[in-house]
C-alpha cells in the first residue's frame, strides 16, 4: 500500500452487497364465532315465553272450543320446531 492508495477488496463480483427478504403470508388460527349472539338467544327466549303465555290465556278463555285448542297446539309445535332449527 505504497503512496496511500486504497485497494478495494469487496465488489459486486466477489461480495454480497445486500440480502433481499421475501414476504410471505402468516396464517393465524381461525376464530369460531357463535351462530347466534347471546342477545338474540335472550330475545328468542322472551318471545317464546310471551307466545306461550298468550296461548295459555287463550286456551283458558276458549277451553270449550276444540278448534281453538287444536290451533294453538299446532302453533306450539311449529314454534318449537322453528326454535330448534333456528
JSON list of N, CA and C in Angstrom, two decimals:
[
{"chain": "A", "resi": 1, "resn": "UNK", "atom": "N", "xyz": [0.81, -1.17, 0.00]},
{"chain": "A", "resi": 1, "resn": "UNK", "atom": "CA", "xyz": [0.00, 0.00, 0.00]},
{"chain": "A", "resi": 1, "resn": "UNK", "atom": "C", "xyz": [0.87, 1.26, 0.00]},
{"chain": "A", "resi": 2, "resn": "UNK", "atom": "N", "xyz": [1.62, 1.32, -0.97]},
{"chain": "A", "resi": 2, "resn": "UNK", "atom": "CA", "xyz": [2.51, 2.48, -1.08]},
{"chain": "A", "resi": 2, "resn": "UNK", "atom": "C", "xyz": [1.78, 3.65, -1.71]},
{"chain": "A", "resi": 3, "resn": "UNK", "atom": "N", "xyz": [2.12, 4.80, -1.25]},
{"chain": "A", "resi": 3, "resn": "UNK", "atom": "CA", "xyz": [1.55, 6.00, -1.82]},
{"chain": "A", "resi": 3, "resn": "UNK", "atom": "C", "xyz": [0.18, 6.35, -1.29]},
{"chain": "A", "resi": 4, "resn": "UNK", "atom": "N", "xyz": [-0.31, 5.66, -0.29]},
{"chain": "A", "resi": 4, "resn": "UNK", "atom": "CA", "xyz": [-1.59, 5.99, 0.32]},
{"chain": "A", "resi": 4, "resn": "UNK", "atom": "C", "xyz": [-2.80, 5.58, -0.48]},
{"chain": "A", "resi": 5, "resn": "UNK", "atom": "N", "xyz": [-2.65, 4.77, -1.50]},
{"chain": "A", "resi": 5, "resn": "UNK", "atom": "CA", "xyz": [-3.80, 4.32, -2.29]},
{"chain": "A", "resi": 5, "resn": "UNK", "atom": "C", "xyz": [-4.47, 3.13, -1.61]},
{"chain": "A", "resi": 6, "resn": "UNK", "atom": "N", "xyz": [-5.77, 3.15, -1.60]},
{"chain": "A", "resi": 6, "resn": "UNK", "atom": "CA", "xyz": [-6.53, 2.05, -1.02]},
{"chain": "A", "resi": 6, "resn": "UNK", "atom": "C", "xyz": [-6.95, 1.08, -2.11]},
{"chain": "A", "resi": 7, "resn": "UNK", "atom": "N", "xyz": [-6.87, -0.19, -1.78]},
{"chain": "A", "resi": 7, "resn": "UNK", "atom": "CA", "xyz": [-7.27, -1.21, -2.73]},
{"chain": "A", "resi": 7, "resn": "UNK", "atom": "C", "xyz": [-8.65, -1.73, -2.32]},
{"chain": "A", "resi": 8, "resn": "UNK", "atom": "N", "xyz": [-9.58, -1.76, -3.27]},
{"chain": "A", "resi": 8, "resn": "UNK", "atom": "CA", "xyz": [-10.93, -2.24, -2.99]},
{"chain": "A", "resi": 8, "resn": "UNK", "atom": "C", "xyz": [-10.92, -3.75, -2.90]},
{"chain": "A", "resi": 9, "resn": "UNK", "atom": "N", "xyz": [-11.42, -4.28, -1.78]},
{"chain": "A", "resi": 9, "resn": "UNK", "atom": "CA", "xyz": [-11.40, -5.72, -1.56]},
{"chain": "A", "resi": 9, "resn": "UNK", "atom": "C", "xyz": [-12.74, -6.35, -1.95]},
{"chain": "A", "resi": 10, "resn": "UNK", "atom": "N", "xyz": [-13.84, -5.73, -1.51]},
{"chain": "A", "resi": 10, "resn": "UNK", "atom": "CA", "xyz": [-15.17, -6.27, -1.83]},
{"chain": "A", "resi": 10, "resn": "UNK", "atom": "C", "xyz": [-15.78, -5.48, -2.97]},
{"chain": "A", "resi": 11, "resn": "UNK", "atom": "N", "xyz": [-16.34, -6.18, -3.88]},
{"chain": "A", "resi": 11, "resn": "UNK", "atom": "CA", "xyz": [-17.00, -5.55, -5.01]},
{"chain": "A", "resi": 11, "resn": "UNK", "atom": "C", "xyz": [-18.26, -6.32, -5.39]},
{"chain": "A", "resi": 12, "resn": "UNK", "atom": "N", "xyz": [-18.83, -5.93, -6.47]},
{"chain": "A", "resi": 12, "resn": "UNK", "atom": "CA", "xyz": [-20.05, -6.59, -6.93]},
{"chain": "A", "resi": 12, "resn": "UNK", "atom": "C", "xyz": [-19.77, -8.05, -7.29]},
{"chain": "A", "resi": 13, "resn": "UNK", "atom": "N", "xyz": [-18.61, -8.34, -7.82]},
{"chain": "A", "resi": 13, "resn": "UNK", "atom": "CA", "xyz": [-18.31, -9.68, -8.27]},
{"chain": "A", "resi": 13, "resn": "UNK", "atom": "C", "xyz": [-17.94, -10.63, -7.13]},
{"chain": "A", "resi": 14, "resn": "UNK", "atom": "N", "xyz": [-17.35, -10.15, -6.07]},
{"chain": "A", "resi": 14, "resn": "UNK", "atom": "CA", "xyz": [-16.85, -11.05, -5.04]},
{"chain": "A", "resi": 14, "resn": "UNK", "atom": "C", "xyz": [-17.46, -10.83, -3.65]},
{"chain": "A", "resi": 15, "resn": "UNK", "atom": "N", "xyz": [-18.55, -10.16, -3.56]},
{"chain": "A", "resi": 15, "resn": "UNK", "atom": "CA", "xyz": [-19.14, -9.95, -2.24]},
{"chain": "A", "resi": 15, "resn": "UNK", "atom": "C", "xyz": [-20.66, -9.81, -2.30]},
{"chain": "A", "resi": 16, "resn": "UNK", "atom": "N", "xyz": [-21.26, -9.98, -1.17]},
{"chain": "A", "resi": 16, "resn": "UNK", "atom": "CA", "xyz": [-22.70, -9.85, -1.05]},
{"chain": "A", "resi": 16, "resn": "UNK", "atom": "C", "xyz": [-22.99, -8.43, -0.58]},
{"chain": "A", "resi": 17, "resn": "UNK", "atom": "N", "xyz": [-23.68, -7.68, -1.39]},
{"chain": "A", "resi": 17, "resn": "UNK", "atom": "CA", "xyz": [-23.94, -6.29, -1.05]},
{"chain": "A", "resi": 17, "resn": "UNK", "atom": "C", "xyz": [-25.21, -6.12, -0.21]},
{"chain": "A", "resi": 18, "resn": "UNK", "atom": "N", "xyz": [-26.23, -6.92, -0.49]},
{"chain": "A", "resi": 18, "resn": "UNK", "atom": "CA", "xyz": [-27.48, -6.83, 0.28]},
{"chain": "A", "resi": 18, "resn": "UNK", "atom": "C", "xyz": [-28.20, -8.17, 0.22]},
{"chain": "A", "resi": 19, "resn": "UNK", "atom": "N", "xyz": [-29.10, -8.33, 1.12]},
{"chain": "A", "resi": 19, "resn": "UNK", "atom": "CA", "xyz": [-29.91, -9.56, 1.17]},
{"chain": "A", "resi": 19, "resn": "UNK", "atom": "C", "xyz": [-31.37, -9.15, 0.99]},
{"chain": "A", "resi": 20, "resn": "UNK", "atom": "N", "xyz": [-32.03, -9.72, 0.03]},
{"chain": "A", "resi": 20, "resn": "UNK", "atom": "CA", "xyz": [-33.43, -9.38, -0.25]},
{"chain": "A", "resi": 20, "resn": "UNK", "atom": "C", "xyz": [-34.33, -10.33, 0.53]},
{"chain": "A", "resi": 21, "resn": "UNK", "atom": "N", "xyz": [-35.27, -9.75, 1.26]},
{"chain": "A", "resi": 21, "resn": "UNK", "atom": "CA", "xyz": [-36.21, -10.57, 2.04]},
{"chain": "A", "resi": 21, "resn": "UNK", "atom": "C", "xyz": [-37.50, -10.72, 1.27]},
{"chain": "A", "resi": 22, "resn": "UNK", "atom": "N", "xyz": [-38.01, -11.92, 1.25]},
{"chain": "A", "resi": 22, "resn": "UNK", "atom": "CA", "xyz": [-39.30, -12.17, 0.61]},
{"chain": "A", "resi": 22, "resn": "UNK", "atom": "C", "xyz": [-40.37, -12.26, 1.69]},
{"chain": "A", "resi": 23, "resn": "UNK", "atom": "N", "xyz": [-41.43, -11.49, 1.53]},
{"chain": "A", "resi": 23, "resn": "UNK", "atom": "CA", "xyz": [-42.52, -11.52, 2.49]},
{"chain": "A", "resi": 23, "resn": "UNK", "atom": "C", "xyz": [-43.47, -12.67, 2.16]},
{"chain": "A", "resi": 24, "resn": "UNK", "atom": "N", "xyz": [-43.90, -13.34, 3.18]},
{"chain": "A", "resi": 24, "resn": "UNK", "atom": "CA", "xyz": [-44.86, -14.43, 2.98]},
{"chain": "A", "resi": 24, "resn": "UNK", "atom": "C", "xyz": [-46.01, -14.24, 3.96]},
{"chain": "A", "resi": 25, "resn": "UNK", "atom": "N", "xyz": [-47.19, -14.72, 3.60]},
{"chain": "A", "resi": 25, "resn": "UNK", "atom": "CA", "xyz": [-48.35, -14.55, 4.49]},
{"chain": "A", "resi": 25, "resn": "UNK", "atom": "C", "xyz": [-48.20, -15.37, 5.77]},
{"chain": "A", "resi": 26, "resn": "UNK", "atom": "N", "xyz": [-48.70, -14.82, 6.84]},
{"chain": "A", "resi": 26, "resn": "UNK", "atom": "CA", "xyz": [-48.69, -15.50, 8.13]},
{"chain": "A", "resi": 26, "resn": "UNK", "atom": "C", "xyz": [-50.14, -15.82, 8.47]},
{"chain": "A", "resi": 27, "resn": "UNK", "atom": "N", "xyz": [-50.45, -17.10, 8.58]},
{"chain": "A", "resi": 27, "resn": "UNK", "atom": "CA", "xyz": [-51.81, -17.52, 8.85]},
{"chain": "A", "resi": 27, "resn": "UNK", "atom": "C", "xyz": [-52.01, -17.68, 10.35]},
{"chain": "A", "resi": 28, "resn": "UNK", "atom": "N", "xyz": [-53.12, -17.15, 10.84]},
{"chain": "A", "resi": 28, "resn": "UNK", "atom": "CA", "xyz": [-53.43, -17.31, 12.26]},
{"chain": "A", "resi": 28, "resn": "UNK", "atom": "C", "xyz": [-54.56, -18.31, 12.42]},
{"chain": "A", "resi": 29, "resn": "UNK", "atom": "N", "xyz": [-54.77, -18.74, 13.64]},
{"chain": "A", "resi": 29, "resn": "UNK", "atom": "CA", "xyz": [-55.79, -19.74, 13.90]},
{"chain": "A", "resi": 29, "resn": "UNK", "atom": "C", "xyz": [-57.17, -19.17, 13.60]},
{"chain": "A", "resi": 30, "resn": "UNK", "atom": "N", "xyz": [-58.06, -19.97, 13.02]},
{"chain": "A", "resi": 30, "resn": "UNK", "atom": "CA", "xyz": [-59.41, -19.47, 12.76]},
{"chain": "A", "resi": 30, "resn": "UNK", "atom": "C", "xyz": [-60.16, -19.25, 14.07]},
{"chain": "A", "resi": 31, "resn": "UNK", "atom": "N", "xyz": [-60.94, -18.21, 14.10]},
{"chain": "A", "resi": 31, "resn": "UNK", "atom": "CA", "xyz": [-61.72, -17.90, 15.30]},
{"chain": "A", "resi": 31, "resn": "UNK", "atom": "C", "xyz": [-63.16, -18.33, 15.07]},
{"chain": "A", "resi": 32, "resn": "UNK", "atom": "N", "xyz": [-63.67, -19.13, 15.98]},
{"chain": "A", "resi": 32, "resn": "UNK", "atom": "CA", "xyz": [-65.04, -19.58, 15.87]},
{"chain": "A", "resi": 32, "resn": "UNK", "atom": "C", "xyz": [-65.96, -18.53, 16.45]},
{"chain": "A", "resi": 33, "resn": "UNK", "atom": "N", "xyz": [-66.97, -18.17, 15.68]},
{"chain": "A", "resi": 33, "resn": "UNK", "atom": "CA", "xyz": [-67.95, -17.21, 16.19]},
{"chain": "A", "resi": 33, "resn": "UNK", "atom": "C", "xyz": [-69.28, -17.93, 16.36]},
{"chain": "A", "resi": 34, "resn": "UNK", "atom": "N", "xyz": [-70.03, -17.56, 17.35]},
{"chain": "A", "resi": 34, "resn": "UNK", "atom": "CA", "xyz": [-71.32, -18.23, 17.56]},
{"chain": "A", "resi": 34, "resn": "UNK", "atom": "C", "xyz": [-72.29, -17.88, 16.44]},
{"chain": "A", "resi": 35, "resn": "UNK", "atom": "N", "xyz": [-73.14, -18.84, 16.11]},
{"chain": "A", "resi": 35, "resn": "UNK", "atom": "CA", "xyz": [-74.14, -18.59, 15.08]},
{"chain": "A", "resi": 35, "resn": "UNK", "atom": "C", "xyz": [-75.19, -17.62, 15.58]},
{"chain": "A", "resi": 36, "resn": "UNK", "atom": "N", "xyz": [-75.46, -17.67, 16.87]},
{"chain": "A", "resi": 36, "resn": "UNK", "atom": "CA", "xyz": [-76.43, -16.75, 17.47]},
{"chain": "A", "resi": 36, "resn": "UNK", "atom": "C", "xyz": [-75.75, -16.02, 18.61]},
{"chain": "A", "resi": 37, "resn": "UNK", "atom": "N", "xyz": [-76.04, -14.75, 18.71]},
{"chain": "A", "resi": 37, "resn": "UNK", "atom": "CA", "xyz": [-75.48, -13.99, 19.82]},
{"chain": "A", "resi": 37, "resn": "UNK", "atom": "C", "xyz": [-76.29, -14.24, 21.08]},
{"chain": "A", "resi": 38, "resn": "UNK", "atom": "N", "xyz": [-75.71, -13.90, 22.20]},
{"chain": "A", "resi": 38, "resn": "UNK", "atom": "CA", "xyz": [-76.39, -14.09, 23.48]},
{"chain": "A", "resi": 38, "resn": "UNK", "atom": "C", "xyz": [-77.65, -13.23, 23.53]},
{"chain": "A", "resi": 39, "resn": "UNK", "atom": "N", "xyz": [-77.57, -12.03, 22.99]},
{"chain": "A", "resi": 39, "resn": "UNK", "atom": "CA", "xyz": [-78.73, -11.13, 22.98]},
{"chain": "A", "resi": 39, "resn": "UNK", "atom": "C", "xyz": [-79.86, -11.71, 22.14]},
{"chain": "A", "resi": 40, "resn": "UNK", "atom": "N", "xyz": [-79.52, -12.28, 20.98]},
{"chain": "A", "resi": 40, "resn": "UNK", "atom": "CA", "xyz": [-80.54, -12.88, 20.13]},
{"chain": "A", "resi": 40, "resn": "UNK", "atom": "C", "xyz": [-81.20, -14.06, 20.82]},
{"chain": "A", "resi": 41, "resn": "UNK", "atom": "N", "xyz": [-80.41, -14.87, 21.52]},
{"chain": "A", "resi": 41, "resn": "UNK", "atom": "CA", "xyz": [-80.98, -16.01, 22.25]},
{"chain": "A", "resi": 41, "resn": "UNK", "atom": "C", "xyz": [-81.91, -15.53, 23.35]},
{"chain": "A", "resi": 42, "resn": "UNK", "atom": "N", "xyz": [-81.54, -14.45, 24.05]},
{"chain": "A", "resi": 42, "resn": "UNK", "atom": "CA", "xyz": [-82.42, -13.90, 25.10]},
{"chain": "A", "resi": 42, "resn": "UNK", "atom": "C", "xyz": [-83.72, -13.39, 24.50]},
{"chain": "A", "resi": 43, "resn": "UNK", "atom": "N", "xyz": [-83.63, -12.70, 23.36]},
{"chain": "A", "resi": 43, "resn": "UNK", "atom": "CA", "xyz": [-84.84, -12.19, 22.71]},
{"chain": "A", "resi": 43, "resn": "UNK", "atom": "C", "xyz": [-85.75, -13.32, 22.27]},
{"chain": "A", "resi": 44, "resn": "UNK", "atom": "N", "xyz": [-85.17, -14.38, 21.70]},
{"chain": "A", "resi": 44, "resn": "UNK", "atom": "CA", "xyz": [-85.98, -15.52, 21.28]},
{"chain": "A", "resi": 44, "resn": "UNK", "atom": "C", "xyz": [-86.65, -16.19, 22.48]},
{"chain": "A", "resi": 45, "resn": "UNK", "atom": "N", "xyz": [-85.92, -16.29, 23.58]},
{"chain": "A", "resi": 45, "resn": "UNK", "atom": "CA", "xyz": [-86.49, -16.89, 24.78]},
{"chain": "A", "resi": 45, "resn": "UNK", "atom": "C", "xyz": [-87.65, -16.05, 25.30]},
{"chain": "A", "resi": 46, "resn": "UNK", "atom": "N", "xyz": [-87.47, -14.72, 25.33]},
{"chain": "A", "resi": 46, "resn": "UNK", "atom": "CA", "xyz": [-88.55, -13.84, 25.79]},
{"chain": "A", "resi": 46, "resn": "UNK", "atom": "C", "xyz": [-89.76, -13.93, 24.87]},
{"chain": "A", "resi": 47, "resn": "UNK", "atom": "N", "xyz": [-89.52, -14.00, 23.56]},
{"chain": "A", "resi": 47, "resn": "UNK", "atom": "CA", "xyz": [-90.62, -14.10, 22.61]},
{"chain": "A", "resi": 47, "resn": "UNK", "atom": "C", "xyz": [-91.35, -15.42, 22.78]},
{"chain": "A", "resi": 48, "resn": "UNK", "atom": "N", "xyz": [-90.60, -16.49, 22.95]},
{"chain": "A", "resi": 48, "resn": "UNK", "atom": "CA", "xyz": [-91.22, -17.80, 23.13]},
{"chain": "A", "resi": 48, "resn": "UNK", "atom": "C", "xyz": [-92.06, -17.83, 24.41]},
{"chain": "A", "resi": 49, "resn": "UNK", "atom": "N", "xyz": [-91.54, -17.25, 25.49]},
{"chain": "A", "resi": 49, "resn": "UNK", "atom": "CA", "xyz": [-92.29, -17.22, 26.75]},
{"chain": "A", "resi": 49, "resn": "UNK", "atom": "C", "xyz": [-93.56, -16.39, 26.61]},
{"chain": "A", "resi": 50, "resn": "UNK", "atom": "N", "xyz": [-93.49, -15.27, 25.90]},
{"chain": "A", "resi": 50, "resn": "UNK", "atom": "CA", "xyz": [-94.68, -14.44, 25.74]},
{"chain": "A", "resi": 50, "resn": "UNK", "atom": "C", "xyz": [-95.73, -15.14, 24.87]},
{"chain": "A", "resi": 51, "resn": "UNK", "atom": "N", "xyz": [-95.28, -15.85, 23.84]},
{"chain": "A", "resi": 51, "resn": "UNK", "atom": "CA", "xyz": [-96.23, -16.60, 23.00]},
{"chain": "A", "resi": 51, "resn": "UNK", "atom": "C", "xyz": [-96.87, -17.72, 23.80]},
{"chain": "A", "resi": 52, "resn": "UNK", "atom": "N", "xyz": [-96.07, -18.40, 24.62]},
{"chain": "A", "resi": 52, "resn": "UNK", "atom": "CA", "xyz": [-96.62, -19.47, 25.47]},
{"chain": "A", "resi": 52, "resn": "UNK", "atom": "C", "xyz": [-97.66, -18.91, 26.45]},
{"chain": "A", "resi": 53, "resn": "UNK", "atom": "N", "xyz": [-97.37, -17.75, 27.05]},
{"chain": "A", "resi": 53, "resn": "UNK", "atom": "CA", "xyz": [-98.31, -17.15, 27.99]},
{"chain": "A", "resi": 53, "resn": "UNK", "atom": "C", "xyz": [-99.60, -16.74, 27.28]},
{"chain": "A", "resi": 54, "resn": "UNK", "atom": "N", "xyz": [-99.46, -16.18, 26.08]},
{"chain": "A", "resi": 54, "resn": "UNK", "atom": "CA", "xyz": [-100.63, -15.79, 25.31]},
{"chain": "A", "resi": 54, "resn": "UNK", "atom": "C", "xyz": [-101.47, -17.01, 24.94]},
{"chain": "A", "resi": 55, "resn": "UNK", "atom": "N", "xyz": [-100.82, -18.07, 24.50]},
{"chain": "A", "resi": 55, "resn": "UNK", "atom": "CA", "xyz": [-101.55, -19.28, 24.13]},
{"chain": "A", "resi": 55, "resn": "UNK", "atom": "C", "xyz": [-102.25, -19.88, 25.34]},
{"chain": "A", "resi": 56, "resn": "UNK", "atom": "N", "xyz": [-101.60, -19.84, 26.49]},
{"chain": "A", "resi": 56, "resn": "UNK", "atom": "CA", "xyz": [-102.22, -20.38, 27.70]},
{"chain": "A", "resi": 56, "resn": "UNK", "atom": "C", "xyz": [-103.46, -19.58, 28.07]},
{"chain": "A", "resi": 57, "resn": "UNK", "atom": "N", "xyz": [-103.38, -18.25, 27.99]},
{"chain": "A", "resi": 57, "resn": "UNK", "atom": "CA", "xyz": [-104.54, -17.41, 28.28]},
{"chain": "A", "resi": 57, "resn": "UNK", "atom": "C", "xyz": [-105.67, -17.67, 27.30]},
{"chain": "A", "resi": 58, "resn": "UNK", "atom": "N", "xyz": [-105.33, -17.79, 26.02]},
{"chain": "A", "resi": 58, "resn": "UNK", "atom": "CA", "xyz": [-106.37, -18.04, 25.01]},
{"chain": "A", "resi": 58, "resn": "UNK", "atom": "C", "xyz": [-107.01, -19.40, 25.21]},
{"chain": "A", "resi": 59, "resn": "UNK", "atom": "N", "xyz": [-106.23, -20.39, 25.59]},
{"chain": "A", "resi": 59, "resn": "UNK", "atom": "CA", "xyz": [-106.79, -21.72, 25.82]},
{"chain": "A", "resi": 59, "resn": "UNK", "atom": "C", "xyz": [-107.70, -21.72, 27.03]},
{"chain": "A", "resi": 60, "resn": "UNK", "atom": "N", "xyz": [-107.34, -20.96, 28.06]},
{"chain": "A", "resi": 60, "resn": "UNK", "atom": "CA", "xyz": [-108.20, -20.88, 29.25]},
{"chain": "A", "resi": 60, "resn": "UNK", "atom": "C", "xyz": [-109.52, -20.20, 28.93]},
{"chain": "A", "resi": 61, "resn": "UNK", "atom": "N", "xyz": [-109.48, -19.17, 28.10]},
{"chain": "A", "resi": 61, "resn": "UNK", "atom": "CA", "xyz": [-110.71, -18.48, 27.72]},
{"chain": "A", "resi": 61, "resn": "UNK", "atom": "C", "xyz": [-111.58, -19.34, 26.82]},
{"chain": "A", "resi": 62, "resn": "UNK", "atom": "N", "xyz": [-110.96, -20.06, 25.91]},
{"chain": "A", "resi": 62, "resn": "UNK", "atom": "CA", "xyz": [-111.70, -20.82, 24.90]},
{"chain": "A", "resi": 62, "resn": "UNK", "atom": "C", "xyz": [-111.53, -22.32, 25.09]},
{"chain": "A", "resi": 63, "resn": "UNK", "atom": "N", "xyz": [-111.52, -22.77, 26.33]},
{"chain": "A", "resi": 63, "resn": "UNK", "atom": "CA", "xyz": [-111.29, -24.18, 26.57]},
{"chain": "A", "resi": 63, "resn": "UNK", "atom": "C", "xyz": [-112.43, -25.05, 26.07]},
{"chain": "A", "resi": 64, "resn": "UNK", "atom": "N", "xyz": [-113.60, -24.47, 25.82]},
{"chain": "A", "resi": 64, "resn": "UNK", "atom": "CA", "xyz": [-114.73, -25.25, 25.33]},
{"chain": "A", "resi": 64, "resn": "UNK", "atom": "C", "xyz": [-114.67, -25.44, 23.82]},
{"chain": "A", "resi": 65, "resn": "UNK", "atom": "N", "xyz": [-113.82, -24.67, 23.13]},
{"chain": "A", "resi": 65, "resn": "UNK", "atom": "CA", "xyz": [-113.75, -24.76, 21.67]},
{"chain": "A", "resi": 65, "resn": "UNK", "atom": "C", "xyz": [-112.55, -25.61, 21.27]},
{"chain": "A", "resi": 66, "resn": "UNK", "atom": "N", "xyz": [-112.78, -26.82, 20.80]},
{"chain": "A", "resi": 66, "resn": "UNK", "atom": "CA", "xyz": [-111.66, -27.70, 20.44]},
{"chain": "A", "resi": 66, "resn": "UNK", "atom": "C", "xyz": [-110.87, -27.20, 19.23]},
{"chain": "A", "resi": 67, "resn": "UNK", "atom": "N", "xyz": [-111.52, -26.46, 18.32]},
{"chain": "A", "resi": 67, "resn": "UNK", "atom": "CA", "xyz": [-110.78, -25.97, 17.16]},
{"chain": "A", "resi": 67, "resn": "UNK", "atom": "C", "xyz": [-109.70, -24.96, 17.56]},
{"chain": "A", "resi": 68, "resn": "UNK", "atom": "N", "xyz": [-110.00, -24.13, 18.55]},
{"chain": "A", "resi": 68, "resn": "UNK", "atom": "CA", "xyz": [-109.02, -23.16, 19.04]},
{"chain": "A", "resi": 68, "resn": "UNK", "atom": "C", "xyz": [-107.88, -23.87, 19.76]},
{"chain": "A", "resi": 69, "resn": "UNK", "atom": "N", "xyz": [-108.22, -24.88, 20.55]},
{"chain": "A", "resi": 69, "resn": "UNK", "atom": "CA", "xyz": [-107.20, -25.65, 21.26]},
{"chain": "A", "resi": 69, "resn": "UNK", "atom": "C", "xyz": [-106.28, -26.35, 20.27]},
{"chain": "A", "resi": 70, "resn": "UNK", "atom": "N", "xyz": [-106.86, -26.94, 19.23]},
{"chain": "A", "resi": 70, "resn": "UNK", "atom": "CA", "xyz": [-106.05, -27.62, 18.21]},
{"chain": "A", "resi": 70, "resn": "UNK", "atom": "C", "xyz": [-105.14, -26.63, 17.47]},
{"chain": "A", "resi": 71, "resn": "UNK", "atom": "N", "xyz": [-105.70, -25.45, 17.18]},
{"chain": "A", "resi": 71, "resn": "UNK", "atom": "CA", "xyz": [-104.90, -24.43, 16.51]},
{"chain": "A", "resi": 71, "resn": "UNK", "atom": "C", "xyz": [-103.67, -24.05, 17.34]},
{"chain": "A", "resi": 72, "resn": "UNK", "atom": "N", "xyz": [-103.88, -23.82, 18.63]},
{"chain": "A", "resi": 72, "resn": "UNK", "atom": "CA", "xyz": [-102.76, -23.42, 19.48]},
{"chain": "A", "resi": 72, "resn": "UNK", "atom": "C", "xyz": [-101.77, -24.56, 19.70]},
{"chain": "A", "resi": 73, "resn": "UNK", "atom": "N", "xyz": [-102.25, -25.78, 19.74]},
{"chain": "A", "resi": 73, "resn": "UNK", "atom": "CA", "xyz": [-101.33, -26.91, 19.86]},
{"chain": "A", "resi": 73, "resn": "UNK", "atom": "C", "xyz": [-100.46, -27.02, 18.61]},
{"chain": "A", "resi": 74, "resn": "UNK", "atom": "N", "xyz": [-101.09, -26.83, 17.44]},
{"chain": "A", "resi": 74, "resn": "UNK", "atom": "CA", "xyz": [-100.32, -26.86, 16.19]},
{"chain": "A", "resi": 74, "resn": "UNK", "atom": "C", "xyz": [-99.32, -25.70, 16.14]},
{"chain": "A", "resi": 75, "resn": "UNK", "atom": "N", "xyz": [-99.76, -24.53, 16.59]},
{"chain": "A", "resi": 75, "resn": "UNK", "atom": "CA", "xyz": [-98.87, -23.37, 16.61]},
{"chain": "A", "resi": 75, "resn": "UNK", "atom": "C", "xyz": [-97.69, -23.60, 17.54]},
{"chain": "A", "resi": 76, "resn": "UNK", "atom": "N", "xyz": [-97.92, -24.22, 18.67]},
{"chain": "A", "resi": 76, "resn": "UNK", "atom": "CA", "xyz": [-96.84, -24.52, 19.62]},
{"chain": "A", "resi": 76, "resn": "UNK", "atom": "C", "xyz": [-95.83, -25.48, 18.99]},
{"chain": "A", "resi": 77, "resn": "UNK", "atom": "N", "xyz": [-96.31, -26.48, 18.25]},
{"chain": "A", "resi": 77, "resn": "UNK", "atom": "CA", "xyz": [-95.41, -27.44, 17.60]},
{"chain": "A", "resi": 77, "resn": "UNK", "atom": "C", "xyz": [-94.54, -26.73, 16.56]},
{"chain": "A", "resi": 78, "resn": "UNK", "atom": "N", "xyz": [-95.17, -25.87, 15.75]},
{"chain": "A", "resi": 78, "resn": "UNK", "atom": "CA", "xyz": [-94.42, -25.17, 14.71]},
{"chain": "A", "resi": 78, "resn": "UNK", "atom": "C", "xyz": [-93.37, -24.25, 15.33]},
{"chain": "A", "resi": 79, "resn": "UNK", "atom": "N", "xyz": [-93.76, -23.52, 16.37]},
{"chain": "A", "resi": 79, "resn": "UNK", "atom": "CA", "xyz": [-92.80, -22.62, 17.03]},
{"chain": "A", "resi": 79, "resn": "UNK", "atom": "C", "xyz": [-91.65, -23.39, 17.66]},
{"chain": "A", "resi": 80, "resn": "UNK", "atom": "N", "xyz": [-91.94, -24.52, 18.26]},
{"chain": "A", "resi": 80, "resn": "UNK", "atom": "CA", "xyz": [-90.85, -25.29, 18.88]},
{"chain": "A", "resi": 80, "resn": "UNK", "atom": "C", "xyz": [-89.90, -25.82, 17.81]},
{"chain": "A", "resi": 81, "resn": "UNK", "atom": "N", "xyz": [-90.43, -26.21, 16.65]},
{"chain": "A", "resi": 81, "resn": "UNK", "atom": "CA", "xyz": [-89.55, -26.66, 15.56]},
{"chain": "A", "resi": 81, "resn": "UNK", "atom": "C", "xyz": [-88.70, -25.51, 15.03]},
{"chain": "A", "resi": 82, "resn": "UNK", "atom": "N", "xyz": [-89.29, -24.32, 14.94]},
{"chain": "A", "resi": 82, "resn": "UNK", "atom": "CA", "xyz": [-88.53, -23.16, 14.46]},
{"chain": "A", "resi": 82, "resn": "UNK", "atom": "C", "xyz": [-87.39, -22.82, 15.41]},
{"chain": "A", "resi": 83, "resn": "UNK", "atom": "N", "xyz": [-87.66, -22.87, 16.70]},
{"chain": "A", "resi": 83, "resn": "UNK", "atom": "CA", "xyz": [-86.62, -22.52, 17.67]},
{"chain": "A", "resi": 83, "resn": "UNK", "atom": "C", "xyz": [-85.54, -23.59, 17.73]},
{"chain": "A", "resi": 84, "resn": "UNK", "atom": "N", "xyz": [-85.89, -24.83, 17.48]},
{"chain": "A", "resi": 84, "resn": "UNK", "atom": "CA", "xyz": [-84.88, -25.89, 17.46]},
{"chain": "A", "resi": 84, "resn": "UNK", "atom": "C", "xyz": [-84.01, -25.75, 16.22]},
{"chain": "A", "resi": 85, "resn": "UNK", "atom": "N", "xyz": [-84.62, -25.47, 15.07]},
{"chain": "A", "resi": 85, "resn": "UNK", "atom": "CA", "xyz": [-83.86, -25.36, 13.83]},
{"chain": "A", "resi": 85, "resn": "UNK", "atom": "C", "xyz": [-83.13, -24.03, 13.71]},
{"chain": "A", "resi": 86, "resn": "UNK", "atom": "N", "xyz": [-83.66, -22.98, 14.29]},
{"chain": "A", "resi": 86, "resn": "UNK", "atom": "CA", "xyz": [-83.11, -21.63, 14.12]},
{"chain": "A", "resi": 86, "resn": "UNK", "atom": "C", "xyz": [-81.90, -21.36, 14.89]}
]
